[in-house]
PDB file of C-alpha atoms and ligand atoms in Angstrom:
ATOM      1  CA  UNK A 748       8.868  17.898  -4.985  1.00  0.00           C
ATOM      2  CA  UNK A 749       6.882  16.148  -7.695  1.00  0.00           C
ATOM      3  CA  UNK A 750       5.216  13.113  -6.175  1.00  0.00           C
ATOM      4  CA  UNK A 751       3.811  10.101  -7.982  1.00  0.00           C
ATOM      5  CA  UNK A 752       1.213   7.910  -6.288  1.00  0.00           C
ATOM      6  CA  UNK A 753       0.642   4.579  -8.048  1.00  0.00           C
ATOM      7  CA  UNK A 754      -1.759   1.974  -6.714  1.00  0.00           C
ATOM      8  CA  UNK A 755      -2.863  -1.521  -7.588  1.00  0.00           C
ATOM      9  CA  UNK A 756      -6.370  -2.371  -6.425  1.00  0.00           C
ATOM     10  CA  UNK A 757      -8.798  -5.133  -7.377  1.00  0.00           C
ATOM     11  CA  UNK A 758     -11.803  -4.306  -5.237  1.00  0.00           C
ATOM     12  CA  UNK A 759     -11.175  -0.656  -4.307  1.00  0.00           C
ATOM     13  CA  UNK A 760      -9.641  -0.847  -0.806  1.00  0.00           C
ATOM     14  CA  UNK A 761      -6.146   0.178  -1.837  1.00  0.00           C
ATOM     15  CA  UNK A 762      -7.583   2.801  -4.178  1.00  0.00           C
ATOM     16  CA  UNK A 763      -9.319   4.497  -1.218  1.00  0.00           C
ATOM     17  CA  UNK A 764      -6.061   4.694   0.712  1.00  0.00           C
ATOM     18  CA  UNK A 765      -4.254   5.954  -2.398  1.00  0.00           C
ATOM     19  CA  UNK A 766      -6.751   8.799  -2.792  1.00  0.00           C
ATOM     20  CA  UNK A 767      -6.353   9.803   0.854  1.00  0.00           C
ATOM     21  CA  UNK A 768      -2.551   9.851   0.523  1.00  0.00           C
ATOM     22  CA  UNK A 769      -2.745  11.797  -2.733  1.00  0.00           C
ATOM     23  CA  UNK A 770      -4.723  14.535  -0.926  1.00  0.00           C
ATOM     24  CA  UNK A 771      -1.741  15.120   1.362  1.00  0.00           C
ATOM     25  CA  UNK A 772       0.454  16.069  -1.587  1.00  0.00           C
ATOM     26  CA  UNK A 773      -2.030  18.300  -3.385  1.00  0.00           C
ATOM     27  CA  UNK A 774      -1.224  19.843  -6.732  1.00  0.00           C
ATOM     28  CA  UNK A 775       2.389  18.698  -6.775  1.00  0.00           C
ATOM     29  CA  UNK A 776       1.267  15.088  -7.081  1.00  0.00           C
ATOM     30  CA  UNK A 777      -0.108  12.712  -9.671  1.00  0.00           C
ATOM     31  CA  UNK A 778      -2.305   9.687  -8.939  1.00  0.00           C
ATOM     32  CA  UNK A 779      -2.511   6.673 -11.246  1.00  0.00           C
ATOM     33  CA  UNK A 780      -3.796   3.121 -11.157  1.00  0.00           C
ATOM     34  CA  UNK A 781      -0.851   0.861 -11.896  1.00  0.00           C
ATOM     35  CA  UNK A 782      -2.354  -0.126 -15.252  1.00  0.00           C
ATOM     36  CA  UNK A 783      -2.009   3.492 -16.472  1.00  0.00           C
ATOM     37  CA  UNK A 784       0.991   4.658 -14.478  1.00  0.00           C
ATOM     38  CA  UNK A 785       3.778   6.591 -16.195  1.00  0.00           C
ATOM     39  CA  UNK A 786       7.433   5.685 -15.724  1.00  0.00           C
ATOM     40  CA  UNK A 787       8.675   6.997 -12.368  1.00  0.00           C
ATOM     41  CA  UNK A 788      11.657   8.753 -13.961  1.00  0.00           C
ATOM     42  CA  UNK A 789      10.287  12.317 -13.934  1.00  0.00           C
ATOM     43  CA  UNK A 790       9.196  12.299 -10.281  1.00  0.00           C
ATOM     44  CA  UNK A 791      11.143  13.167  -7.138  1.00  0.00           C
ATOM     45  CA  UNK A 792       9.221  10.838  -4.828  1.00  0.00           C
ATOM     46  CA  UNK A 793       7.365   7.639  -5.688  1.00  0.00           C
ATOM     47  CA  UNK A 794       4.617   6.077  -3.561  1.00  0.00           C
ATOM     48  CA  UNK A 795       3.368   2.616  -4.477  1.00  0.00           C
ATOM     49  CA  UNK A 796       0.286   0.947  -3.014  1.00  0.00           C
ATOM     50  CA  UNK A 797      -0.655  -2.710  -3.411  1.00  0.00           C
ATOM     51  CA  UNK A 798      -3.077  -5.290  -2.119  1.00  0.00           C
ATOM     52  CA  UNK A 799      -1.419  -8.161  -0.330  1.00  0.00           C
ATOM     53  CA  UNK A 800      -1.532 -11.329  -2.399  1.00  0.00           C
ATOM     54  CA  UNK A 801      -0.086 -14.474  -0.827  1.00  0.00           C
ATOM     55  CA  UNK A 802       2.051 -12.558   1.614  1.00  0.00           C
ATOM     56  CA  UNK A 803       3.584 -10.033  -0.765  1.00  0.00           C
ATOM     57  CA  UNK A 804       2.690  -7.269  -3.227  1.00  0.00           C
ATOM     58  CA  UNK A 805       0.248  -8.305  -5.950  1.00  0.00           C
ATOM     59  CA  UNK A 806       1.823  -9.110  -9.311  1.00  0.00           C
ATOM     60  CA  UNK A 807       1.081  -5.779 -11.016  1.00  0.00           C
ATOM     61  CA  UNK A 808       2.590  -3.814  -8.146  1.00  0.00           C
ATOM     62  CA  UNK A 809       5.635  -6.113  -8.146  1.00  0.00           C
ATOM     63  CA  UNK A 810       6.266  -5.321 -11.801  1.00  0.00           C
ATOM     64  CA  UNK A 811       5.990  -1.584 -11.183  1.00  0.00           C
ATOM     65  CA  UNK A 812       8.265  -1.683  -8.132  1.00  0.00           C
ATOM     66  CA  UNK A 813      10.974  -3.250 -10.278  1.00  0.00           C
ATOM     67  CA  UNK A 814      10.984  -0.238 -12.636  1.00  0.00           C
ATOM     68  CA  UNK A 815      11.920   2.351  -9.971  1.00  0.00           C
ATOM     69  CA  UNK A 816      15.504   3.510  -9.598  1.00  0.00           C
ATOM     70  CA  UNK A 817      17.354   6.156  -7.564  1.00  0.00           C
ATOM     71  CA  UNK A 818      14.244   7.474  -5.791  1.00  0.00           C
ATOM     72  CA  UNK A 819      12.919   7.912  -2.323  1.00  0.00           C
ATOM     73  CA  UNK A 820      10.055   5.389  -2.249  1.00  0.00           C
ATOM     74  CA  UNK A 821       7.227   4.784   0.216  1.00  0.00           C
ATOM     75  CA  UNK A 822       4.934   1.767   0.224  1.00  0.00           C
ATOM     76  CA  UNK A 823       1.394   1.293   1.433  1.00  0.00           C
ATOM     77  CA  UNK A 824      -0.882  -1.712   1.336  1.00  0.00           C
ATOM     78  CA  UNK A 825      -4.168  -3.225   2.403  1.00  0.00           C
ATOM     79  CA  UNK A 826      -4.611  -6.818   3.517  1.00  0.00           C
ATOM     80  CA  UNK A 827      -7.098  -9.173   5.124  1.00  0.00           C
ATOM     81  CA  UNK A 828      -4.880  -9.975   8.120  1.00  0.00           C
ATOM     82  CA  UNK A 829      -4.443  -7.634  11.080  1.00  0.00           C
ATOM     83  CA  UNK A 830      -2.118  -4.690  10.373  1.00  0.00           C
ATOM     84  CA  UNK A 831      -0.049  -5.347  13.519  1.00  0.00           C
ATOM     85  CA  UNK A 832       0.503  -9.018  12.601  1.00  0.00           C
ATOM     86  CA  UNK A 833       3.760 -10.679  11.631  1.00  0.00           C
ATOM     87  CA  UNK A 834       2.101 -11.401   8.268  1.00  0.00           C
ATOM     88  CA  UNK A 835       1.538  -7.670   7.645  1.00  0.00           C
ATOM     89  CA  UNK A 836       5.165  -6.838   8.488  1.00  0.00           C
ATOM     90  CA  UNK A 837       6.540  -9.620   6.310  1.00  0.00           C
ATOM     91  CA  UNK A 838       4.220  -8.667   3.414  1.00  0.00           C
ATOM     92  CA  UNK A 839       5.686  -5.141   3.422  1.00  0.00           C
ATOM     93  CA  UNK A 840       9.196  -6.536   3.669  1.00  0.00           C
ATOM     94  CA  UNK A 841       8.600  -8.983   0.819  1.00  0.00           C
ATOM     95  CA  UNK A 842       7.238  -6.157  -1.337  1.00  0.00           C
ATOM     96  CA  UNK A 843      10.208  -3.907  -0.530  1.00  0.00           C
ATOM     97  CA  UNK A 844      12.516  -6.649  -1.794  1.00  0.00           C
ATOM     98  CA  UNK A 845      11.295  -5.891  -5.344  1.00  0.00           C
ATOM     99  CA  UNK A 846      12.872  -2.437  -5.112  1.00  0.00           C
ATOM    100  CA  UNK A 847      16.277  -1.843  -6.635  1.00  0.00           C
ATOM    101  CA  UNK A 848      19.019  -1.099  -4.094  1.00  0.00           C
ATOM    102  CA  UNK A 849      19.502   2.387  -5.607  1.00  0.00           C
ATOM    103  CA  UNK A 850      16.188   3.478  -4.038  1.00  0.00           C
ATOM    104  CA  UNK A 851      15.653   4.614  -0.485  1.00  0.00           C
ATOM    105  CA  UNK A 852      12.599   3.271   1.362  1.00  0.00           C
ATOM    106  CA  UNK A 853      11.374   6.247   3.390  1.00  0.00           C
ATOM    107  CA  UNK A 854       8.141   4.923   4.885  1.00  0.00           C
ATOM    108  CA  UNK A 855       5.377   2.326   4.924  1.00  0.00           C
ATOM    109  CA  UNK A 856       1.716   2.108   5.867  1.00  0.00           C
ATOM    110  CA  UNK A 857      -0.555  -0.910   6.009  1.00  0.00           C
ATOM    111  CA  UNK A 858      -4.179  -1.392   7.059  1.00  0.00           C
ATOM    112  CA  UNK A 859      -6.914  -3.973   6.761  1.00  0.00           C
ATOM    113  CA  UNK A 860      -9.129  -4.104   3.690  1.00  0.00           C
ATOM    114  CA  UNK A 861     -12.372  -5.993   3.350  1.00  0.00           C
ATOM    115  CA  UNK A 862     -12.069  -9.354   1.694  1.00  0.00           C
ATOM    116  CA  UNK A 863     -14.113  -9.978  -1.412  1.00  0.00           C
ATOM    117  CA  UNK A 864     -17.297 -11.792  -0.234  1.00  0.00           C
ATOM    118  CA  UNK A 865     -16.931 -14.196  -3.181  1.00  0.00           C
ATOM    119  CA  UNK A 866     -13.582 -15.283  -1.784  1.00  0.00           C
ATOM    120  CA  UNK A 867     -15.091 -15.840   1.661  1.00  0.00           C
ATOM    121  CA  UNK A 868     -17.758 -18.072   0.092  1.00  0.00           C
ATOM    122  CA  UNK A 869     -14.950 -20.138  -1.463  1.00  0.00           C
ATOM    123  CA  UNK A 870     -13.183 -20.372   1.900  1.00  0.00           C
ATOM    124  CA  UNK A 871     -16.405 -21.702   3.446  1.00  0.00           C
ATOM    125  CA  UNK A 872     -16.337 -24.647   1.047  1.00  0.00           C
ATOM    126  CA  UNK A 873     -12.770 -25.637   1.888  1.00  0.00           C
ATOM    127  CA  UNK A 874     -11.986 -28.657   4.078  1.00  0.00           C
ATOM    128  CA  UNK A 875     -11.147 -27.870   7.722  1.00  0.00           C
ATOM    129  CA  UNK A 876      -7.417 -28.598   7.343  1.00  0.00           C
ATOM    130  CA  UNK A 877      -6.976 -26.225   4.383  1.00  0.00           C
ATOM    131  CA  UNK A 878      -4.901 -23.083   5.235  1.00  0.00           C
ATOM    132  CA  UNK A 879      -7.825 -20.863   4.154  1.00  0.00           C
ATOM    133  CA  UNK A 880     -10.668 -22.927   5.633  1.00  0.00           C
ATOM    134  CA  UNK A 881     -13.285 -20.687   7.239  1.00  0.00           C
ATOM    135  CA  UNK A 882     -12.497 -21.376  10.910  1.00  0.00           C
ATOM    136  CA  UNK A 883     -14.324 -19.279  13.551  1.00  0.00           C
ATOM    137  CA  UNK A 884     -11.093 -17.307  14.169  1.00  0.00           C
ATOM    138  CA  UNK A 885     -10.730 -16.516  10.470  1.00  0.00           C
ATOM    139  CA  UNK A 886     -14.416 -15.648  10.093  1.00  0.00           C
ATOM    140  CA  UNK A 887     -13.994 -13.197  12.984  1.00  0.00           C
ATOM    141  CA  UNK A 888     -11.019 -11.600  11.229  1.00  0.00           C
ATOM    142  CA  UNK A 889     -12.929 -11.343   7.933  1.00  0.00           C
ATOM    143  CA  UNK A 890     -15.789  -9.694   9.804  1.00  0.00           C
ATOM    144  CA  UNK A 891     -13.385  -7.151  11.308  1.00  0.00           C
ATOM    145  CA  UNK A 892     -11.778  -6.534   7.908  1.00  0.00           C
ATOM    146  CA  UNK A 893     -15.208  -5.853   6.352  1.00  0.00           C
ATOM    147  CA  UNK A 894     -15.337  -2.287   7.710  1.00  0.00           C
ATOM    148  CA  UNK A 895     -11.850  -1.345   6.435  1.00  0.00           C
ATOM    149  CA  UNK A 896     -10.301   0.810   5.266  1.00  0.00           C
ATOM    150  CA  UNK A 897     -12.348   3.109   7.498  1.00  0.00           C
ATOM    151  CA  UNK A 898     -12.063   6.821   8.283  1.00  0.00           C
ATOM    152  CA  UNK A 899      -9.448   6.261  10.959  1.00  0.00           C
ATOM    153  CA  UNK A 900      -7.290   4.154   8.611  1.00  0.00           C
ATOM    154  CA  UNK A 901      -7.397   6.987   6.075  1.00  0.00           C
ATOM    155  CA  UNK A 902      -6.523   9.551   8.744  1.00  0.00           C
ATOM    156  CA  UNK A 903      -3.625   7.402   9.953  1.00  0.00           C
ATOM    157  CA  UNK A 904      -2.333   7.076   6.379  1.00  0.00           C
ATOM    158  CA  UNK A 905      -2.564  10.833   5.898  1.00  0.00           C
ATOM    159  CA  UNK A 906      -0.717  11.525   9.155  1.00  0.00           C
ATOM    160  CA  UNK A 907       2.132   9.172   8.237  1.00  0.00           C
ATOM    161  CA  UNK A 908       2.448  10.614   4.747  1.00  0.00           C
ATOM    162  CA  UNK A 909       2.307  14.205   6.028  1.00  0.00           C
ATOM    163  CA  UNK A 910       5.338  13.367   8.205  1.00  0.00           C
ATOM    164  CA  UNK A 911       7.149  11.765   5.281  1.00  0.00           C
ATOM    165  CA  UNK A 912       6.378  14.780   3.105  1.00  0.00           C
ATOM    166  CA  UNK A 913       7.728  17.176   5.739  1.00  0.00           C
ATOM    167  CA  UNK A 914      10.939  15.277   6.240  1.00  0.00           C
ATOM    168  CA  UNK A 915      11.562  14.956   2.483  1.00  0.00           C
ATOM    169  CA  UNK A 916      10.915  18.685   2.038  1.00  0.00           C
ATOM    170  CA  UNK A 917      13.322  19.418   4.893  1.00  0.00           C
ATOM    171  CA  UNK A 918      16.045  17.304   3.271  1.00  0.00           C
ATOM    172  CA  UNK A 919      15.406  18.965  -0.111  1.00  0.00           C
ATOM    173  CA  UNK A 920      15.611  22.397   1.540  1.00  0.00           C
ATOM    174  CA  UNK A 921      18.890  21.524   3.232  1.00  0.00           C
ATOM    175  CA  UNK A 922      20.331  20.298  -0.057  1.00  0.00           C
ATOM    176  CA  UNK A 923      19.471  23.669  -1.566  1.00  0.00           C
ATOM    177  CA  UNK A 924      21.149  25.394   1.341  1.00  0.00           C
ATOM    178  CA  UNK A 925      17.945  26.859   2.758  1.00  0.00           C
ATOM    179  CA  UNK A 926      17.808  27.558   6.463  1.00  0.00           C
ATOM    180  CA  UNK A 927      14.926  25.684   8.071  1.00  0.00           C
ATOM    181  CA  UNK A 928      13.390  26.516  11.406  1.00  0.00           C
ATOM    182  CA  UNK A 929      13.581  23.545  13.739  1.00  0.00           C
TER     183      UNK A 929
HETATM  184  C1  FMN B1937      -6.238 -13.799  -4.452  1.00  0.00           C
HETATM  185  C2  FMN B1937      -6.168 -13.070  -3.143  1.00  0.00           C
HETATM  186  C3  FMN B1937      -5.098 -13.318  -2.295  1.00  0.00           C
HETATM  187  C4  FMN B1937      -5.004 -12.658  -1.068  1.00  0.00           C
HETATM  188  N1  FMN B1937      -3.935 -12.932  -0.242  1.00  0.00           N
HETATM  189  C5  FMN B1937      -3.873 -12.331   0.970  1.00  0.00           C
HETATM  190  C6  FMN B1937      -2.802 -12.636   1.845  1.00  0.00           C
HETATM  191  O1  FMN B1937      -1.869 -13.387   1.546  1.00  0.00           O
HETATM  192  N2  FMN B1937      -2.807 -12.043   3.064  1.00  0.00           N
HETATM  193  C7  FMN B1937      -3.783 -11.184   3.458  1.00  0.00           C
HETATM  194  O2  FMN B1937      -3.705 -10.696   4.588  1.00  0.00           O
HETATM  195  N3  FMN B1937      -4.800 -10.844   2.642  1.00  0.00           N
HETATM  196  C8  FMN B1937      -4.872 -11.414   1.409  1.00  0.00           C
HETATM  197  N4  FMN B1937      -5.903 -11.078   0.562  1.00  0.00           N
HETATM  198  C9  FMN B1937      -6.861 -10.025   0.961  1.00  0.00           C
HETATM  199  C10 FMN B1937      -6.593  -8.701   0.226  1.00  0.00           C
HETATM  200  O3  FMN B1937      -5.213  -8.340   0.311  1.00  0.00           O
HETATM  201  C11 FMN B1937      -7.409  -7.558   0.851  1.00  0.00           C
HETATM  202  O4  FMN B1937      -8.789  -7.858   0.830  1.00  0.00           O
HETATM  203  C12 FMN B1937      -7.129  -6.228   0.143  1.00  0.00           C
HETATM  204  O5  FMN B1937      -7.637  -5.175   0.933  1.00  0.00           O
HETATM  205  C13 FMN B1937      -7.743  -6.133  -1.253  1.00  0.00           C
HETATM  206  O6  FMN B1937      -7.422  -4.848  -1.767  1.00  0.00           O
HETATM  207  P1  FMN B1937      -8.138  -4.174  -3.031  1.00  0.00           P
HETATM  208  O7  FMN B1937      -9.571  -3.906  -2.652  1.00  0.00           O
HETATM  209  O8  FMN B1937      -7.386  -2.922  -3.257  1.00  0.00           O
HETATM  210  O9  FMN B1937      -8.043  -5.138  -4.173  1.00  0.00           O
HETATM  211  C14 FMN B1937      -6.010 -11.722  -0.670  1.00  0.00           C
HETATM  212  C15 FMN B1937      -7.084 -11.469  -1.541  1.00  0.00           C
HETATM  213  C16 FMN B1937      -7.169 -12.115  -2.759  1.00  0.00           C
HETATM  214  C17 FMN B1937      -8.324 -11.810  -3.684  1.00  0.00           C
END
């Protein structure tokens, strides 16, 4: 199973997760930043990572997602919000909507990623009623995000993608008529 891992990353958070996921697939995988990514056509499985921008995949990732057809696809992302929030779930869902219906979404992973300190400085200058104003609650969340992705995020990503890899290999084996031990 030839696997393609493509990621879009501005400040490196999503890149770190991409590298961890790539390790799971070893020599049968290729890893590319979205700016240099090949067409997905020649791969059996396509994994796309993005940073959450305004509640969905960033623009570059959106464009890449639209090019994929007839593939099993998995998505991963980093964001400033908490990974168990409604915002995280809807960001993944909004990103998945860029996929053509001929694809099959086989898994997702999302974790926090530190927010660019320059952005936080801008938030601090916003009026209190602005949706990004630096309220104590938001400052607390930014502080928590600052240590992510951490080692346990990377381990969690690897565990999820190891499961996905195993189930895709099982399906491929069954299609070839191989007997698999259960
Ligand atoms: C312009 C901009 C918009 C963002 N929008 C969101 C957002 O809507 N929701 C969120 O949770 N985080 C948002 N973030 C935070 C990033 O998604 C987060 O820091 C991410 O880990 C950055 O990944 P990267 O280092 O791979 O670029 C935004 C960051 C930037 C710079």
